[in-house]
mmCIF file of the C-alpha atoms, coordinates in Angstrom:
data_MODEL
# 
_entry.id   MODEL 
# 
loop_
_atom_site.group_PDB 
_atom_site.id 
_atom_site.type_symbol 
_atom_site.label_atom_id 
_atom_site.label_alt_id 
_atom_site.label_comp_id 
_atom_site.label_asym_id 
_atom_site.label_entity_id 
_atom_site.label_seq_id 
_atom_site.pdbx_PDB_ins_code 
_atom_site.Cartn_x 
_atom_site.Cartn_y 
_atom_site.Cartn_z 
_atom_site.occupancy 
_atom_site.B_iso_or_equiv 
_atom_site.pdbx_formal_charge 
_atom_site.auth_seq_id 
_atom_site.auth_comp_id 
_atom_site.auth_asym_id 
_atom_site.auth_atom_id 
_atom_site.pdbx_PDB_model_num 
ATOM 1   C CA . UNK A 1 1   ? -7.477  -111.570 -48.952 1.00 0.00 ? 1   UNK A CA 1 
ATOM 2   C CA . UNK A 1 2   ? -9.024  -108.994 -48.269 1.00 0.00 ? 2   UNK A CA 1 
ATOM 3   C CA . UNK A 1 3   ? -6.710  -106.628 -46.946 1.00 0.00 ? 3   UNK A CA 1 
ATOM 4   C CA . UNK A 1 4   ? -4.086  -106.997 -49.552 1.00 0.00 ? 4   UNK A CA 1 
ATOM 5   C CA . UNK A 1 5   ? -2.089  -103.707 -50.605 1.00 0.00 ? 5   UNK A CA 1 
ATOM 6   C CA . UNK A 1 6   ? -4.222  -104.077 -54.256 1.00 0.00 ? 6   UNK A CA 1 
ATOM 7   C CA . UNK A 1 7   ? -7.164  -103.618 -52.168 1.00 0.00 ? 7   UNK A CA 1 
ATOM 8   C CA . UNK A 1 8   ? -6.954  -101.018 -50.005 1.00 0.00 ? 8   UNK A CA 1 
ATOM 9   C CA . UNK A 1 9   ? -5.325  -98.780  -52.361 1.00 0.00 ? 9   UNK A CA 1 
ATOM 10  C CA . UNK A 1 10  ? -8.482  -99.663  -54.290 1.00 0.00 ? 10  UNK A CA 1 
ATOM 11  C CA . UNK A 1 11  ? -10.409 -98.288  -50.942 1.00 0.00 ? 11  UNK A CA 1 
ATOM 12  C CA . UNK A 1 12  ? -7.930  -95.589  -50.837 1.00 0.00 ? 12  UNK A CA 1 
ATOM 13  C CA . UNK A 1 13  ? -8.451  -94.317  -55.203 1.00 0.00 ? 13  UNK A CA 1 
ATOM 14  C CA . UNK A 1 14  ? -12.792 -95.233  -54.238 1.00 0.00 ? 14  UNK A CA 1 
ATOM 15  C CA . UNK A 1 15  ? -12.771 -93.854  -51.642 1.00 0.00 ? 15  UNK A CA 1 
ATOM 16  C CA . UNK A 1 16  ? -14.447 -95.733  -49.763 1.00 0.00 ? 16  UNK A CA 1 
ATOM 17  C CA . UNK A 1 17  ? -15.063 -95.829  -46.316 1.00 0.00 ? 17  UNK A CA 1 
ATOM 18  C CA . UNK A 1 18  ? -16.704 -98.598  -44.299 1.00 0.00 ? 18  UNK A CA 1 
ATOM 19  C CA . UNK A 1 19  ? -20.079 -97.389  -42.290 1.00 0.00 ? 19  UNK A CA 1 
ATOM 20  C CA . UNK A 1 20  ? -21.585 -98.857  -39.094 1.00 0.00 ? 20  UNK A CA 1 
ATOM 21  C CA . UNK A 1 21  ? -24.937 -99.530  -41.073 1.00 0.00 ? 21  UNK A CA 1 
ATOM 22  C CA . UNK A 1 22  ? -27.294 -99.654  -38.515 1.00 0.00 ? 22  UNK A CA 1 
ATOM 23  C CA . UNK A 1 23  ? -26.747 -95.620  -38.483 1.00 0.00 ? 23  UNK A CA 1 
ATOM 24  C CA . UNK A 1 24  ? -27.564 -95.549  -42.444 1.00 0.00 ? 24  UNK A CA 1 
ATOM 25  C CA . UNK A 1 25  ? -30.026 -97.781  -42.900 1.00 0.00 ? 25  UNK A CA 1 
ATOM 26  C CA . UNK A 1 26  ? -32.183 -96.130  -39.280 1.00 0.00 ? 26  UNK A CA 1 
ATOM 27  C CA . UNK A 1 27  ? -31.004 -92.080  -40.854 1.00 0.00 ? 27  UNK A CA 1 
ATOM 28  C CA . UNK A 1 28  ? -31.382 -93.277  -44.476 1.00 0.00 ? 28  UNK A CA 1 
ATOM 29  C CA . UNK A 1 29  ? -34.235 -95.221  -44.891 1.00 0.00 ? 29  UNK A CA 1 
ATOM 30  C CA . UNK A 1 30  ? -36.262 -95.353  -42.082 1.00 0.00 ? 30  UNK A CA 1 
ATOM 31  C CA . UNK A 1 31  ? -35.931 -91.188  -40.566 1.00 0.00 ? 31  UNK A CA 1 
ATOM 32  C CA . UNK A 1 32  ? -33.706 -90.172  -37.952 1.00 0.00 ? 32  UNK A CA 1 
ATOM 33  C CA . UNK A 1 33  ? -33.805 -90.713  -34.530 1.00 0.00 ? 33  UNK A CA 1 
ATOM 34  C CA . UNK A 1 34  ? -35.299 -94.675  -35.820 1.00 0.00 ? 34  UNK A CA 1 
ATOM 35  C CA . UNK A 1 35  ? -33.134 -97.670  -33.997 1.00 0.00 ? 35  UNK A CA 1 
ATOM 36  C CA . UNK A 1 36  ? -32.574 -100.300 -35.843 1.00 0.00 ? 36  UNK A CA 1 
ATOM 37  C CA . UNK A 1 37  ? -32.477 -103.961 -34.430 1.00 0.00 ? 37  UNK A CA 1 
ATOM 38  C CA . UNK A 1 38  ? -30.467 -106.789 -34.964 1.00 0.00 ? 38  UNK A CA 1 
ATOM 39  C CA . UNK A 1 39  ? -33.969 -108.447 -35.922 1.00 0.00 ? 39  UNK A CA 1 
ATOM 40  C CA . UNK A 1 40  ? -35.316 -105.871 -38.764 1.00 0.00 ? 40  UNK A CA 1 
ATOM 41  C CA . UNK A 1 41  ? -32.249 -105.299 -40.515 1.00 0.00 ? 41  UNK A CA 1 
ATOM 42  C CA . UNK A 1 42  ? -32.201 -108.830 -40.768 1.00 0.00 ? 42  UNK A CA 1 
ATOM 43  C CA . UNK A 1 43  ? -36.103 -108.751 -41.936 1.00 0.00 ? 43  UNK A CA 1 
ATOM 44  C CA . UNK A 1 44  ? -34.844 -106.603 -44.461 1.00 0.00 ? 44  UNK A CA 1 
ATOM 45  C CA . UNK A 1 45  ? -31.984 -107.925 -45.874 1.00 0.00 ? 45  UNK A CA 1 
ATOM 46  C CA . UNK A 1 46  ? -34.739 -111.425 -45.799 1.00 0.00 ? 46  UNK A CA 1 
ATOM 47  C CA . UNK A 1 47  ? -37.110 -108.598 -48.177 1.00 0.00 ? 47  UNK A CA 1 
ATOM 48  C CA . UNK A 1 48  ? -34.053 -107.724 -50.616 1.00 0.00 ? 48  UNK A CA 1 
ATOM 49  C CA . UNK A 1 49  ? -32.148 -110.976 -51.065 1.00 0.00 ? 49  UNK A CA 1 
ATOM 50  C CA . UNK A 1 50  ? -34.420 -112.054 -54.006 1.00 0.00 ? 50  UNK A CA 1 
ATOM 51  C CA . UNK A 1 51  ? -32.991 -108.655 -55.958 1.00 0.00 ? 51  UNK A CA 1 
ATOM 52  C CA . UNK A 1 52  ? -29.449 -108.682 -54.552 1.00 0.00 ? 52  UNK A CA 1 
ATOM 53  C CA . UNK A 1 53  ? -29.821 -112.592 -55.615 1.00 0.00 ? 53  UNK A CA 1 
ATOM 54  C CA . UNK A 1 54  ? -30.703 -111.295 -59.289 1.00 0.00 ? 54  UNK A CA 1 
ATOM 55  C CA . UNK A 1 55  ? -28.114 -109.248 -59.130 1.00 0.00 ? 55  UNK A CA 1 
ATOM 56  C CA . UNK A 1 56  ? -25.215 -111.455 -58.739 1.00 0.00 ? 56  UNK A CA 1 
ATOM 57  C CA . UNK A 1 57  ? -27.066 -113.913 -60.899 1.00 0.00 ? 57  UNK A CA 1 
ATOM 58  C CA . UNK A 1 58  ? -26.384 -110.556 -64.167 1.00 0.00 ? 58  UNK A CA 1 
ATOM 59  C CA . UNK A 1 59  ? -22.776 -110.487 -62.667 1.00 0.00 ? 59  UNK A CA 1 
ATOM 60  C CA . UNK A 1 60  ? -22.242 -114.224 -63.276 1.00 0.00 ? 60  UNK A CA 1 
ATOM 61  C CA . UNK A 1 61  ? -24.225 -114.094 -66.370 1.00 0.00 ? 61  UNK A CA 1 
ATOM 62  C CA . UNK A 1 62  ? -21.746 -110.829 -67.790 1.00 0.00 ? 62  UNK A CA 1 
ATOM 63  C CA . UNK A 1 63  ? -19.076 -113.050 -66.771 1.00 0.00 ? 63  UNK A CA 1 
ATOM 64  C CA . UNK A 1 64  ? -20.140 -116.024 -68.908 1.00 0.00 ? 64  UNK A CA 1 
ATOM 65  C CA . UNK A 1 65  ? -20.269 -113.755 -72.114 1.00 0.00 ? 65  UNK A CA 1 
ATOM 66  C CA . UNK A 1 66  ? -24.302 -113.820 -71.756 1.00 0.00 ? 66  UNK A CA 1 
ATOM 67  C CA . UNK A 1 67  ? -24.369 -110.377 -70.433 1.00 0.00 ? 67  UNK A CA 1 
ATOM 68  C CA . UNK A 1 68  ? -23.316 -106.294 -71.660 1.00 0.00 ? 68  UNK A CA 1 
ATOM 69  C CA . UNK A 1 69  ? -20.880 -104.734 -69.851 1.00 0.00 ? 69  UNK A CA 1 
ATOM 70  C CA . UNK A 1 70  ? -23.986 -102.166 -69.175 1.00 0.00 ? 70  UNK A CA 1 
ATOM 71  C CA . UNK A 1 71  ? -25.871 -104.349 -67.398 1.00 0.00 ? 71  UNK A CA 1 
ATOM 72  C CA . UNK A 1 72  ? -23.079 -106.623 -65.042 1.00 0.00 ? 72  UNK A CA 1 
ATOM 73  C CA . UNK A 1 73  ? -22.305 -102.573 -64.013 1.00 0.00 ? 73  UNK A CA 1 
ATOM 74  C CA . UNK A 1 74  ? -24.979 -101.090 -63.254 1.00 0.00 ? 74  UNK A CA 1 
ATOM 75  C CA . UNK A 1 75  ? -25.637 -104.486 -61.036 1.00 0.00 ? 75  UNK A CA 1 
ATOM 76  C CA . UNK A 1 76  ? -22.228 -103.981 -58.957 1.00 0.00 ? 76  UNK A CA 1 
ATOM 77  C CA . UNK A 1 77  ? -22.933 -100.556 -58.106 1.00 0.00 ? 77  UNK A CA 1 
ATOM 78  C CA . UNK A 1 78  ? -25.475 -101.746 -56.551 1.00 0.00 ? 78  UNK A CA 1 
ATOM 79  C CA . UNK A 1 79  ? -24.414 -104.321 -55.295 1.00 0.00 ? 79  UNK A CA 1 
ATOM 80  C CA . UNK A 1 80  ? -21.892 -102.629 -53.709 1.00 0.00 ? 80  UNK A CA 1 
ATOM 81  C CA . UNK A 1 81  ? -24.138 -100.361 -52.131 1.00 0.00 ? 81  UNK A CA 1 
ATOM 82  C CA . UNK A 1 82  ? -26.409 -103.138 -50.490 1.00 0.00 ? 82  UNK A CA 1 
ATOM 83  C CA . UNK A 1 83  ? -23.399 -105.213 -49.063 1.00 0.00 ? 83  UNK A CA 1 
ATOM 84  C CA . UNK A 1 84  ? -22.219 -102.127 -47.376 1.00 0.00 ? 84  UNK A CA 1 
ATOM 85  C CA . UNK A 1 85  ? -25.908 -100.501 -46.331 1.00 0.00 ? 85  UNK A CA 1 
ATOM 86  C CA . UNK A 1 86  ? -26.509 -104.800 -45.192 1.00 0.00 ? 86  UNK A CA 1 
ATOM 87  C CA . UNK A 1 87  ? -23.225 -104.653 -42.842 1.00 0.00 ? 87  UNK A CA 1 
ATOM 88  C CA . UNK A 1 88  ? -21.084 -107.283 -46.070 1.00 0.00 ? 88  UNK A CA 1 
ATOM 89  C CA . UNK A 1 89  ? -17.511 -104.852 -46.565 1.00 0.00 ? 89  UNK A CA 1 
ATOM 90  C CA . UNK A 1 90  ? -15.963 -108.032 -47.729 1.00 0.00 ? 90  UNK A CA 1 
ATOM 91  C CA . UNK A 1 91  ? -18.740 -108.026 -50.664 1.00 0.00 ? 91  UNK A CA 1 
ATOM 92  C CA . UNK A 1 92  ? -19.237 -104.422 -50.985 1.00 0.00 ? 92  UNK A CA 1 
ATOM 93  C CA . UNK A 1 93  ? -15.327 -104.214 -51.806 1.00 0.00 ? 93  UNK A CA 1 
ATOM 94  C CA . UNK A 1 94  ? -15.461 -106.895 -53.719 1.00 0.00 ? 94  UNK A CA 1 
ATOM 95  C CA . UNK A 1 95  ? -18.371 -105.613 -56.002 1.00 0.00 ? 95  UNK A CA 1 
ATOM 96  C CA . UNK A 1 96  ? -17.928 -101.543 -56.569 1.00 0.00 ? 96  UNK A CA 1 
ATOM 97  C CA . UNK A 1 97  ? -14.217 -104.106 -57.878 1.00 0.00 ? 97  UNK A CA 1 
ATOM 98  C CA . UNK A 1 98  ? -16.115 -105.465 -60.121 1.00 0.00 ? 98  UNK A CA 1 
ATOM 99  C CA . UNK A 1 99  ? -17.260 -102.274 -60.712 1.00 0.00 ? 99  UNK A CA 1 
ATOM 100 C CA . UNK A 1 100 ? -14.187 -100.155 -61.416 1.00 0.00 ? 100 UNK A CA 1 
ATOM 101 C CA . UNK A 1 101 ? -13.577 -102.756 -63.721 1.00 0.00 ? 101 UNK A CA 1 
ATOM 102 C CA . UNK A 1 102 ? -16.284 -102.911 -65.641 1.00 0.00 ? 102 UNK A CA 1 
ATOM 103 C CA . UNK A 1 103 ? -16.267 -98.499  -65.646 1.00 0.00 ? 103 UNK A CA 1 
ATOM 104 C CA . UNK A 1 104 ? -12.265 -98.647  -66.465 1.00 0.00 ? 104 UNK A CA 1 
ATOM 105 C CA . UNK A 1 105 ? -13.216 -101.699 -69.539 1.00 0.00 ? 105 UNK A CA 1 
ATOM 106 C CA . UNK A 1 106 ? -16.581 -98.488  -70.448 1.00 0.00 ? 106 UNK A CA 1 
ATOM 107 C CA . UNK A 1 107 ? -14.754 -95.397  -70.034 1.00 0.00 ? 107 UNK A CA 1 
ATOM 108 C CA . UNK A 1 108 ? -11.321 -96.246  -71.133 1.00 0.00 ? 108 UNK A CA 1 
ATOM 109 C CA . UNK A 1 109 ? -11.637 -98.972  -73.647 1.00 0.00 ? 109 UNK A CA 1 
ATOM 110 C CA . UNK A 1 110 ? -9.238  -100.281 -71.928 1.00 0.00 ? 110 UNK A CA 1 
ATOM 111 C CA . UNK A 1 111 ? -9.398  -104.981 -72.265 1.00 0.00 ? 111 UNK A CA 1 
ATOM 112 C CA . UNK A 1 112 ? -11.995 -107.179 -71.173 1.00 0.00 ? 112 UNK A CA 1 
ATOM 113 C CA . UNK A 1 113 ? -12.226 -107.400 -67.406 1.00 0.00 ? 113 UNK A CA 1 
ATOM 114 C CA . UNK A 1 114 ? -13.653 -111.527 -67.779 1.00 0.00 ? 114 UNK A CA 1 
ATOM 115 C CA . UNK A 1 115 ? -9.675  -112.016 -69.167 1.00 0.00 ? 115 UNK A CA 1 
ATOM 116 C CA . UNK A 1 116 ? -8.573  -110.198 -65.577 1.00 0.00 ? 116 UNK A CA 1 
ATOM 117 C CA . UNK A 1 117 ? -7.441  -113.978 -63.573 1.00 0.00 ? 117 UNK A CA 1 
ATOM 118 C CA . UNK A 1 118 ? -8.620  -112.426 -60.179 1.00 0.00 ? 118 UNK A CA 1 
ATOM 119 C CA . UNK A 1 119 ? -13.031 -111.672 -62.142 1.00 0.00 ? 119 UNK A CA 1 
ATOM 120 C CA . UNK A 1 120 ? -13.552 -115.593 -60.397 1.00 0.00 ? 120 UNK A CA 1 
ATOM 121 C CA . UNK A 1 121 ? -12.155 -114.622 -57.214 1.00 0.00 ? 121 UNK A CA 1 
ATOM 122 C CA . UNK A 1 122 ? -14.325 -111.358 -56.580 1.00 0.00 ? 122 UNK A CA 1 
ATOM 123 C CA . UNK A 1 123 ? -17.380 -113.697 -58.320 1.00 0.00 ? 123 UNK A CA 1 
ATOM 124 C CA . UNK A 1 124 ? -16.790 -116.280 -55.403 1.00 0.00 ? 124 UNK A CA 1 
ATOM 125 C CA . UNK A 1 125 ? -16.208 -113.130 -52.239 1.00 0.00 ? 125 UNK A CA 1 
ATOM 126 C CA . UNK A 1 126 ? -19.704 -110.838 -53.378 1.00 0.00 ? 126 UNK A CA 1 
ATOM 127 C CA . UNK A 1 127 ? -21.370 -114.616 -53.691 1.00 0.00 ? 127 UNK A CA 1 
ATOM 128 C CA . UNK A 1 128 ? -20.052 -115.154 -50.563 1.00 0.00 ? 128 UNK A CA 1 
ATOM 129 C CA . UNK A 1 129 ? -22.833 -112.495 -49.894 1.00 0.00 ? 129 UNK A CA 1 
ATOM 130 C CA . UNK A 1 130 ? -25.842 -113.945 -50.359 1.00 0.00 ? 130 UNK A CA 1 
ATOM 131 C CA . UNK A 1 131 ? -25.673 -116.364 -47.460 1.00 0.00 ? 131 UNK A CA 1 
# 
């Protein structure tokens, strides 16, 4: 559930602040003063959909035990950013949560995140953002 107490706490720890994706894309990629239309954003999303899909597949392969944690961490981080940029805050938050779990495992030698019962739900939320 996106508004759960756990997610609100996670947002606070990670300084997660939803941004206006239109303004962010305009200022960051196209230069200040450029106005993005929904059509242009949709075209950019389509352009990068293949890369984004491959990153989701990396997370699925990691969860199946086929890839290491570092590969999953890298792609979870990138997915958190791309979903936030393209106006998919639920996917961005789910990817950021998975990234934090992976980072804790790698830096603090905490348990394998694949054993966390919340990981399948996070992956479902991430997959849903590809539509």
